[in-house]
mmCIF file with all atom_site columns, C-alpha atoms in Angstrom:
data_model
loop_
_atom_site.group_PDB
_atom_site.id
_atom_site.type_symbol
_atom_site.label_atom_id
_atom_site.label_alt_id
_atom_site.label_comp_id
_atom_site.label_asym_id
_atom_site.label_entity_id
_atom_site.label_seq_id
_atom_site.pdbx_PDB_ins_code
_atom_site.Cartn_x
_atom_site.Cartn_y
_atom_site.Cartn_z
_atom_site.occupancy
_atom_site.B_iso_or_equiv
_atom_site.pdbx_formal_charge
_atom_site.auth_seq_id
_atom_site.auth_comp_id
_atom_site.auth_asym_id
_atom_site.auth_atom_id
_atom_site.pdbx_PDB_model_num
ATOM 1   C CA . MET A 1 1   ? 146.369 196.057 109.786 1.00 0.00 ? 208 MET A CA 1
ATOM 2   C CA . PRO A 1 2   ? 143.385 195.826 107.517 1.00 0.00 ? 209 PRO A CA 1
ATOM 3   C CA . PRO A 1 3   ? 144.176 196.015 103.690 1.00 0.00 ? 210 PRO A CA 1
ATOM 4   C CA . GLU A 1 4   ? 143.697 199.023 101.925 1.00 0.00 ? 211 GLU A CA 1
ATOM 5   C CA . PRO A 1 5   ? 140.403 199.680 100.635 1.00 0.00 ? 212 PRO A CA 1
ATOM 6   C CA . PRO A 1 6   ? 141.202 199.630 96.674  1.00 0.00 ? 213 PRO A CA 1
ATOM 7   C CA . ARG A 1 7   ? 142.542 203.099 94.840  1.00 0.00 ? 214 ARG A CA 1
ATOM 8   C CA . PRO A 1 8   ? 141.010 204.557 91.849  1.00 0.00 ? 215 PRO A CA 1
ATOM 9   C CA . PRO A 1 9   ? 142.738 204.336 89.088  1.00 0.00 ? 216 PRO A CA 1
ATOM 10  C CA . PRO A 1 10  ? 145.476 207.098 87.955  1.00 0.00 ? 217 PRO A CA 1
ATOM 11  C CA . ALA A 1 11  ? 143.258 208.251 85.403  1.00 0.00 ? 218 ALA A CA 1
ATOM 12  C CA . VAL A 1 12  ? 139.798 208.957 87.522  1.00 0.00 ? 219 VAL A CA 1
ATOM 13  C CA . GLU A 1 13  ? 142.187 209.688 90.421  1.00 0.00 ? 220 GLU A CA 1
ATOM 14  C CA . ALA A 1 14  ? 144.428 212.942 88.283  1.00 0.00 ? 221 ALA A CA 1
ATOM 15  C CA . ALA A 1 15  ? 140.979 213.954 86.518  1.00 0.00 ? 222 ALA A CA 1
ATOM 16  C CA . GLY A 1 16  ? 140.218 217.647 85.912  1.00 0.00 ? 223 GLY A CA 1
ATOM 17  C CA . GLU A 1 17  ? 138.975 220.338 83.866  1.00 0.00 ? 224 GLU A CA 1
ATOM 18  C CA . ASP A 1 18  ? 141.443 218.974 80.795  1.00 0.00 ? 225 ASP A CA 1
ATOM 19  C CA . ASP A 1 19  ? 139.926 215.756 80.807  1.00 0.00 ? 226 ASP A CA 1
ATOM 20  C CA . PHE A 1 20  ? 136.322 216.340 80.404  1.00 0.00 ? 227 PHE A CA 1
ATOM 21  C CA . VAL A 1 21  ? 134.364 218.333 78.323  1.00 0.00 ? 228 VAL A CA 1
ATOM 22  C CA . GLY A 1 22  ? 131.480 220.735 79.309  1.00 0.00 ? 229 GLY A CA 1
ATOM 23  C CA . ILE A 1 23  ? 133.425 221.481 83.128  1.00 0.00 ? 230 ILE A CA 1
ATOM 24  C CA . TYR A 1 24  ? 135.695 224.226 84.933  1.00 0.00 ? 231 TYR A CA 1
ATOM 25  C CA . ARG A 1 25  ? 136.704 224.524 88.161  1.00 0.00 ? 232 ARG A CA 1
ATOM 26  C CA . LYS A 1 26  ? 135.608 227.642 90.104  1.00 0.00 ? 233 LYS A CA 1
ATOM 27  C CA . SER A 1 27  ? 138.867 229.465 91.244  1.00 0.00 ? 234 SER A CA 1
ATOM 28  C CA . LYS A 1 28  ? 137.509 230.972 94.520  1.00 0.00 ? 235 LYS A CA 1
ATOM 29  C CA . THR A 1 29  ? 135.872 227.907 95.910  1.00 0.00 ? 236 THR A CA 1
ATOM 30  C CA . ALA A 1 30  ? 136.960 225.182 94.071  1.00 0.00 ? 237 ALA A CA 1
ATOM 31  C CA . ASN A 1 31  ? 134.156 223.259 93.094  1.00 0.00 ? 238 ASN A CA 1
ATOM 32  C CA . TRP A 1 32  ? 133.569 222.283 90.051  1.00 0.00 ? 239 TRP A CA 1
ATOM 33  C CA . GLU A 1 33  ? 130.744 223.681 87.502  1.00 0.00 ? 240 GLU A CA 1
ATOM 34  C CA . ALA A 1 34  ? 128.710 222.108 84.358  1.00 0.00 ? 241 ALA A CA 1
ATOM 35  C CA . GLY A 1 35  ? 127.353 223.672 81.704  1.00 0.00 ? 242 GLY A CA 1
ATOM 36  C CA . ILE A 1 36  ? 125.669 223.004 78.321  1.00 0.00 ? 243 ILE A CA 1
ATOM 37  C CA . LYS A 1 37  ? 125.422 225.319 75.227  1.00 0.00 ? 244 LYS A CA 1
ATOM 38  C CA . VAL A 1 38  ? 122.328 224.252 73.725  1.00 0.00 ? 245 VAL A CA 1
ATOM 39  C CA . ASN A 1 39  ? 120.942 226.137 70.459  1.00 0.00 ? 246 ASN A CA 1
ATOM 40  C CA . GLY A 1 40  ? 123.220 229.014 71.196  1.00 0.00 ? 247 GLY A CA 1
ATOM 41  C CA . GLU A 1 41  ? 122.770 229.619 75.344  1.00 0.00 ? 248 GLU A CA 1
ATOM 42  C CA . ARG A 1 42  ? 124.924 228.546 78.046  1.00 0.00 ? 249 ARG A CA 1
ATOM 43  C CA . MET A 1 43  ? 122.835 226.292 80.785  1.00 0.00 ? 250 MET A CA 1
ATOM 44  C CA . HIS A 1 44  ? 123.974 226.460 83.780  1.00 0.00 ? 251 HIS A CA 1
ATOM 45  C CA . LEU A 1 45  ? 124.135 222.289 85.468  1.00 0.00 ? 252 LEU A CA 1
ATOM 46  C CA . GLY A 1 46  ? 125.116 222.981 89.008  1.00 0.00 ? 253 GLY A CA 1
ATOM 47  C CA . THR A 1 47  ? 128.177 222.639 91.471  1.00 0.00 ? 254 THR A CA 1
ATOM 48  C CA . TYR A 1 48  ? 130.148 219.780 91.870  1.00 0.00 ? 255 TYR A CA 1
ATOM 49  C CA . ASP A 1 49  ? 132.788 218.479 94.048  1.00 0.00 ? 256 ASP A CA 1
ATOM 50  C CA . SER A 1 50  ? 134.745 216.718 91.946  1.00 0.00 ? 257 SER A CA 1
ATOM 51  C CA . PRO A 1 51  ? 135.499 216.903 87.865  1.00 0.00 ? 258 PRO A CA 1
ATOM 52  C CA . GLU A 1 52  ? 133.758 213.143 87.132  1.00 0.00 ? 259 GLU A CA 1
ATOM 53  C CA . ALA A 1 53  ? 130.355 214.509 88.935  1.00 0.00 ? 260 ALA A CA 1
ATOM 54  C CA . ALA A 1 54  ? 130.199 217.518 86.942  1.00 0.00 ? 261 ALA A CA 1
ATOM 55  C CA . ALA A 1 55  ? 131.310 215.693 83.464  1.00 0.00 ? 262 ALA A CA 1
ATOM 56  C CA . ARG A 1 56  ? 128.309 212.925 84.573  1.00 0.00 ? 263 ARG A CA 1
ATOM 57  C CA . ALA A 1 57  ? 126.416 216.128 84.909  1.00 0.00 ? 264 ALA A CA 1
ATOM 58  C CA . TYR A 1 58  ? 126.988 217.336 81.329  1.00 0.00 ? 265 TYR A CA 1
ATOM 59  C CA . ASP A 1 59  ? 126.379 213.912 80.423  1.00 0.00 ? 266 ASP A CA 1
ATOM 60  C CA . ASP A 1 60  ? 123.018 213.664 81.258  1.00 0.00 ? 267 ASP A CA 1
ATOM 61  C CA . LYS A 1 61  ? 122.280 217.043 79.269  1.00 0.00 ? 268 LYS A CA 1
ATOM 62  C CA . ALA A 1 62  ? 124.166 216.339 76.564  1.00 0.00 ? 269 ALA A CA 1
ATOM 63  C CA . ARG A 1 63  ? 122.612 212.559 76.048  1.00 0.00 ? 270 ARG A CA 1
ATOM 64  C CA . ALA A 1 64  ? 119.296 214.733 76.093  1.00 0.00 ? 271 ALA A CA 1
ATOM 65  C CA . HIS A 1 65  ? 120.538 215.919 72.835  1.00 0.00 ? 272 HIS A CA 1
ATOM 66  C CA . GLY A 1 66  ? 122.074 213.428 71.157  1.00 0.00 ? 273 GLY A CA 1
ATOM 67  C CA . ARG A 1 67  ? 125.395 215.096 71.707  1.00 0.00 ? 274 ARG A CA 1
ATOM 68  C CA . PRO A 1 68  ? 129.069 212.901 72.126  1.00 0.00 ? 275 PRO A CA 1
ATOM 69  C CA . VAL A 1 69  ? 129.428 212.368 76.095  1.00 0.00 ? 276 VAL A CA 1
ATOM 70  C CA . ASN A 1 70  ? 132.102 212.151 78.927  1.00 0.00 ? 277 ASN A CA 1
ATOM 71  C CA . PHE A 1 71  ? 131.491 208.483 80.081  1.00 0.00 ? 278 PHE A CA 1
ATOM 72  C CA . PRO A 1 72  ? 130.092 207.111 77.079  1.00 0.00 ? 279 PRO A CA 1
ATOM 73  C CA . ARG A 1 73  ? 127.049 203.696 76.615  1.00 0.00 ? 280 ARG A CA 1
ATOM 74  C CA . ALA A 1 74  ? 127.289 201.279 74.322  1.00 0.00 ? 281 ALA A CA 1
ATOM 75  C CA . GLY A 1 75  ? 126.770 203.247 70.850  1.00 0.00 ? 282 GLY A CA 1
ATOM 76  C CA . GLU A 1 76  ? 127.390 206.737 72.277  1.00 0.00 ? 283 GLU A CA 1
ATOM 77  C CA . GLN A 1 77  ? 130.500 209.144 70.425  1.00 0.00 ? 284 GLN A CA 1
ATOM 78  C CA . GLN A 1 78  ? 132.869 210.246 73.498  1.00 0.00 ? 285 GLN A CA 1
ATOM 79  C CA . ALA A 1 79  ? 133.083 213.467 73.778  1.00 0.00 ? 286 ALA A CA 1
ATOM 80  C CA . LYS A 1 80  ? 136.543 215.365 73.296  1.00 0.00 ? 287 LYS A CA 1
ATOM 81  C CA . LYS A 1 81  ? 137.664 218.894 74.472  1.00 0.00 ? 288 LYS A CA 1
ATOM 82  C CA . GLN A 1 82  ? 138.706 220.872 72.051  1.00 0.00 ? 289 GLN A CA 1
ATOM 83  C CA . ARG A 1 83  ? 142.211 221.847 72.380  1.00 0.00 ? 290 ARG A CA 1
ATOM 84  C CA . LYS A 1 84  ? 143.195 225.355 71.639  1.00 0.00 ? 291 LYS A CA 1
ATOM 85  C CA . ARG A 1 85  ? 145.140 226.316 68.446  1.00 0.00 ? 292 ARG A CA 1
ATOM 86  C CA . ALA A 1 86  ? 148.229 228.391 69.126  1.00 0.00 ? 293 ALA A CA 1
ATOM 87  C CA . ARG A 1 87  ? 148.244 231.757 67.152  1.00 0.00 ? 294 ARG A CA 1
ATOM 88  C CA . THR A 1 88  ? 149.521 231.549 63.666  1.00 0.00 ? 295 THR A CA 1
ATOM 89  C CA . ALA A 1 89  ? 150.410 234.724 61.064  1.00 0.00 ? 296 ALA A CA 1
ATOM 90  C CA . PRO A 1 90  ? 146.944 236.219 59.313  1.00 0.00 ? 297 PRO A CA 1
ATOM 91  C CA . GLN A 1 91  ? 146.255 234.612 56.146  1.00 0.00 ? 298 GLN A CA 1
ATOM 92  C CA . SER A 1 92  ? 145.092 235.761 52.673  1.00 0.00 ? 299 SER A CA 1
ATOM 93  C CA . PRO A 1 93  ? 141.264 234.577 52.634  1.00 0.00 ? 300 PRO A CA 1
ATOM 94  C CA . PRO A 1 94  ? 140.156 231.707 50.811  1.00 0.00 ? 301 PRO A CA 1
ATOM 95  C CA . GLN A 1 95  ? 139.425 232.979 46.995  1.00 0.00 ? 302 GLN A CA 1
ATOM 96  C CA . HIS A 1 96  ? 135.431 232.224 47.635  1.00 0.00 ? 303 HIS A CA 1
ATOM 97  C CA . ILE A 1 97  ? 135.420 234.657 50.239  1.00 0.00 ? 304 ILE A CA 1
ATOM 98  C CA . LEU A 1 98  ? 137.360 237.258 48.368  1.00 0.00 ? 305 LEU A CA 1
ATOM 99  C CA . PHE A 1 99  ? 135.418 236.625 45.369  1.00 0.00 ? 306 PHE A CA 1
ATOM 100 C CA . GLY A 1 100 ? 131.820 235.788 45.795  1.00 0.00 ? 307 GLY A CA 1
ATOM 101 C CA . SER A 1 101 ? 131.718 232.368 44.624  1.00 0.00 ? 308 SER A CA 1
ATOM 102 C CA . PRO A 1 102 ? 129.386 229.647 46.383  1.00 0.00 ? 309 PRO A CA 1
ATOM 103 C CA . LEU A 1 103 ? 131.709 228.028 49.789  1.00 0.00 ? 310 LEU A CA 1
ATOM 104 C CA . PRO A 1 104 ? 133.478 224.530 48.364  1.00 0.00 ? 311 PRO A CA 1
ATOM 105 C CA . GLU A 1 105 ? 131.512 221.865 49.289  1.00 0.00 ? 312 GLU A CA 1
ATOM 106 C CA . GLU A 1 106 ? 133.598 220.192 51.940  1.00 0.00 ? 313 GLU A CA 1
ATOM 107 C CA . ASP A 1 107 ? 132.875 223.489 53.848  1.00 0.00 ? 314 ASP A CA 1
ATOM 108 C CA . ASP A 1 108 ? 130.031 222.240 55.469  1.00 0.00 ? 315 ASP A CA 1
ATOM 109 C CA . ASP A 1 109 ? 131.974 218.504 55.586  1.00 0.00 ? 316 ASP A CA 1
ATOM 110 C CA . GLY A 1 110 ? 128.412 217.015 53.892  1.00 0.00 ? 317 GLY A CA 1
ATOM 111 C CA . PHE A 1 111 ? 125.968 217.706 56.630  1.00 0.00 ? 318 PHE A CA 1
ATOM 112 C CA . VAL A 1 112 ? 122.535 218.996 56.264  1.00 0.00 ? 319 VAL A CA 1
ATOM 113 C CA . GLY A 1 113 ? 121.356 222.185 57.548  1.00 0.00 ? 320 GLY A CA 1
ATOM 114 C CA . ILE A 1 114 ? 124.514 224.166 58.483  1.00 0.00 ? 321 ILE A CA 1
ATOM 115 C CA . TRP A 1 115 ? 127.216 226.174 56.657  1.00 0.00 ? 322 TRP A CA 1
ATOM 116 C CA . ARG A 1 116 ? 130.905 227.817 57.186  1.00 0.00 ? 323 ARG A CA 1
ATOM 117 C CA . ALA A 1 117 ? 130.198 231.524 58.155  1.00 0.00 ? 324 ALA A CA 1
ATOM 118 C CA . PRO A 1 118 ? 132.138 233.512 55.116  1.00 0.00 ? 325 PRO A CA 1
ATOM 119 C CA . GLY A 1 119 ? 134.334 236.100 56.173  1.00 0.00 ? 326 GLY A CA 1
ATOM 120 C CA . ALA A 1 120 ? 134.215 235.182 59.965  1.00 0.00 ? 327 ALA A CA 1
ATOM 121 C CA . ARG A 1 121 ? 137.571 235.770 61.924  1.00 0.00 ? 328 ARG A CA 1
ATOM 122 C CA . LYS A 1 122 ? 138.119 232.549 63.367  1.00 0.00 ? 329 LYS A CA 1
ATOM 123 C CA . PRO A 1 123 ? 135.952 229.331 61.938  1.00 0.00 ? 330 PRO A CA 1
ATOM 124 C CA . THR A 1 124 ? 132.141 229.563 63.037  1.00 0.00 ? 331 THR A CA 1
ATOM 125 C CA . TRP A 1 125 ? 129.374 227.117 61.030  1.00 0.00 ? 332 TRP A CA 1
ATOM 126 C CA . LYS A 1 126 ? 125.828 228.154 61.217  1.00 0.00 ? 333 LYS A CA 1
ATOM 127 C CA . SER A 1 127 ? 122.781 226.126 61.581  1.00 0.00 ? 334 SER A CA 1
ATOM 128 C CA . SER A 1 128 ? 119.140 226.716 60.167  1.00 0.00 ? 335 SER A CA 1
ATOM 129 C CA . ILE A 1 129 ? 115.931 224.584 59.809  1.00 0.00 ? 336 ILE A CA 1
ATOM 130 C CA . THR A 1 130 ? 112.979 225.755 57.645  1.00 0.00 ? 337 THR A CA 1
ATOM 131 C CA . VAL A 1 131 ? 109.675 224.749 59.819  1.00 0.00 ? 338 VAL A CA 1
ATOM 132 C CA . ALA A 1 132 ? 106.401 225.538 58.563  1.00 0.00 ? 339 ALA A CA 1
ATOM 133 C CA . GLY A 1 133 ? 107.993 228.017 55.705  1.00 0.00 ? 340 GLY A CA 1
ATOM 134 C CA . GLU A 1 134 ? 110.010 229.763 57.747  1.00 0.00 ? 341 GLU A CA 1
ATOM 135 C CA . LYS A 1 135 ? 113.973 229.450 57.888  1.00 0.00 ? 342 LYS A CA 1
ATOM 136 C CA . VAL A 1 136 ? 114.602 228.945 61.606  1.00 0.00 ? 343 VAL A CA 1
ATOM 137 C CA . HIS A 1 137 ? 118.568 229.993 62.685  1.00 0.00 ? 344 HIS A CA 1
ATOM 138 C CA . LEU A 1 138 ? 119.253 227.299 65.389  1.00 0.00 ? 345 LEU A CA 1
ATOM 139 C CA . GLY A 1 139 ? 122.790 229.481 66.513  1.00 0.00 ? 346 GLY A CA 1
ATOM 140 C CA . SER A 1 140 ? 126.613 229.793 65.522  1.00 0.00 ? 347 SER A CA 1
ATOM 141 C CA . PHE A 1 141 ? 128.891 227.327 66.462  1.00 0.00 ? 348 PHE A CA 1
ATOM 142 C CA . SER A 1 142 ? 132.736 227.161 66.487  1.00 0.00 ? 349 SER A CA 1
ATOM 143 C CA . ASP A 1 143 ? 132.759 223.519 64.757  1.00 0.00 ? 350 ASP A CA 1
ATOM 144 C CA . PRO A 1 144 ? 130.487 221.663 62.165  1.00 0.00 ? 351 PRO A CA 1
ATOM 145 C CA . ILE A 1 145 ? 129.934 218.483 64.280  1.00 0.00 ? 352 ILE A CA 1
ATOM 146 C CA . ALA A 1 146 ? 128.075 220.823 66.687  1.00 0.00 ? 353 ALA A CA 1
ATOM 147 C CA . ALA A 1 147 ? 126.102 222.691 64.068  1.00 0.00 ? 354 ALA A CA 1
ATOM 148 C CA . ALA A 1 148 ? 124.381 219.519 63.039  1.00 0.00 ? 355 ALA A CA 1
ATOM 149 C CA . GLN A 1 149 ? 123.837 218.493 66.092  1.00 0.00 ? 356 GLN A CA 1
ATOM 150 C CA . ALA A 1 150 ? 122.243 221.663 66.857  1.00 0.00 ? 357 ALA A CA 1
ATOM 151 C CA . TYR A 1 151 ? 119.698 220.847 63.250  1.00 0.00 ? 358 TYR A CA 1
ATOM 152 C CA . ASP A 1 152 ? 119.572 217.317 63.970  1.00 0.00 ? 359 ASP A CA 1
ATOM 153 C CA . ALA A 1 153 ? 118.248 218.183 67.778  1.00 0.00 ? 360 ALA A CA 1
ATOM 154 C CA . LYS A 1 154 ? 115.603 220.317 65.361  1.00 0.00 ? 361 LYS A CA 1
ATOM 155 C CA . ALA A 1 155 ? 114.702 217.930 62.758  1.00 0.00 ? 362 ALA A CA 1
ATOM 156 C CA . ARG A 1 156 ? 113.712 214.548 65.096  1.00 0.00 ? 363 ARG A CA 1
ATOM 157 C CA . GLU A 1 157 ? 111.120 217.292 66.791  1.00 0.00 ? 364 GLU A CA 1
ATOM 158 C CA . GLN A 1 158 ? 109.589 217.629 63.479  1.00 0.00 ? 365 GLN A CA 1
ATOM 159 C CA . GLY A 1 159 ? 110.418 213.947 62.588  1.00 0.00 ? 366 GLY A CA 1
ATOM 160 C CA . ARG A 1 160 ? 112.641 214.947 59.654  1.00 0.00 ? 367 ARG A CA 1
ATOM 161 C CA . PRO A 1 161 ? 116.336 212.733 58.439  1.00 0.00 ? 368 PRO A CA 1
ATOM 162 C CA . VAL A 1 162 ? 118.965 213.774 60.495  1.00 0.00 ? 369 VAL A CA 1
ATOM 163 C CA . ASN A 1 163 ? 122.719 214.074 60.105  1.00 0.00 ? 370 ASN A CA 1
ATOM 164 C CA . PHE A 1 164 ? 123.798 211.630 62.919  1.00 0.00 ? 371 PHE A CA 1
ATOM 165 C CA . PRO A 1 165 ? 120.555 209.130 63.012  1.00 0.00 ? 372 PRO A CA 1
ATOM 166 C CA . ARG A 1 166 ? 120.011 207.068 65.883  1.00 0.00 ? 373 ARG A CA 1
ATOM 167 C CA . ASP A 1 167 ? 117.946 203.111 65.547  1.00 0.00 ? 374 ASP A CA 1
ATOM 168 C CA . GLY A 1 168 ? 115.014 203.816 63.371  1.00 0.00 ? 375 GLY A CA 1
ATOM 169 C CA . GLU A 1 169 ? 116.266 207.370 62.334  1.00 0.00 ? 376 GLU A CA 1
ATOM 170 C CA . VAL A 1 170 ? 116.803 208.372 58.578  1.00 0.00 ? 377 VAL A CA 1
ATOM 171 C CA . LYS A 1 171 ? 120.097 209.946 57.576  1.00 0.00 ? 378 LYS A CA 1
ATOM 172 C CA . ALA A 1 172 ? 119.581 212.898 55.519  1.00 0.00 ? 379 ALA A CA 1
ATOM 173 C CA . GLU A 1 173 ? 121.206 213.311 52.510  1.00 0.00 ? 380 GLU A CA 1
ATOM 174 C CA . LYS A 1 174 ? 122.483 216.599 50.714  1.00 0.00 ? 381 LYS A CA 1
ATOM 175 C CA . ASN A 1 175 ? 120.697 217.841 47.805  1.00 0.00 ? 382 ASN A CA 1
ATOM 176 C CA . GLN A 1 176 ? 122.862 217.814 44.374  1.00 0.00 ? 383 GLN A CA 1
#
């Protein structure tokens, strides 16, 4: 009897929606869809037979926008699926929202071109950049890293410093 072909490692064999960023399972067809949000717009990247194929399609688009990927190459960040948090009892708003004082520095995590939206029901970060004297809104995001990456995409187009510099790029610094 011929030997059995090698089996994929268990992590790949059991991979699914919870293991990769940018994919979900279509319930009616049992296929996998890939999608990404760019500048606040959701882009459909295709339908695939496996979660790995859908995740790789996501990675192609994510790389083009300098975002973390599911299957990182040398020097790339690993994408991490955000887990939904358990609901907690409502808390009173922070003092800076109640009294209109400036946001504390930690609310923007030190990134250039982003800020935390005050008074939002859930944490929301906004991103913008000034181009030719005009403020350009780049979108609203659920985390500061995504907001900073949106800023970086536009800053790269303008040849400006970025939050996550690649080889040869200058790191953006907050004005003090």
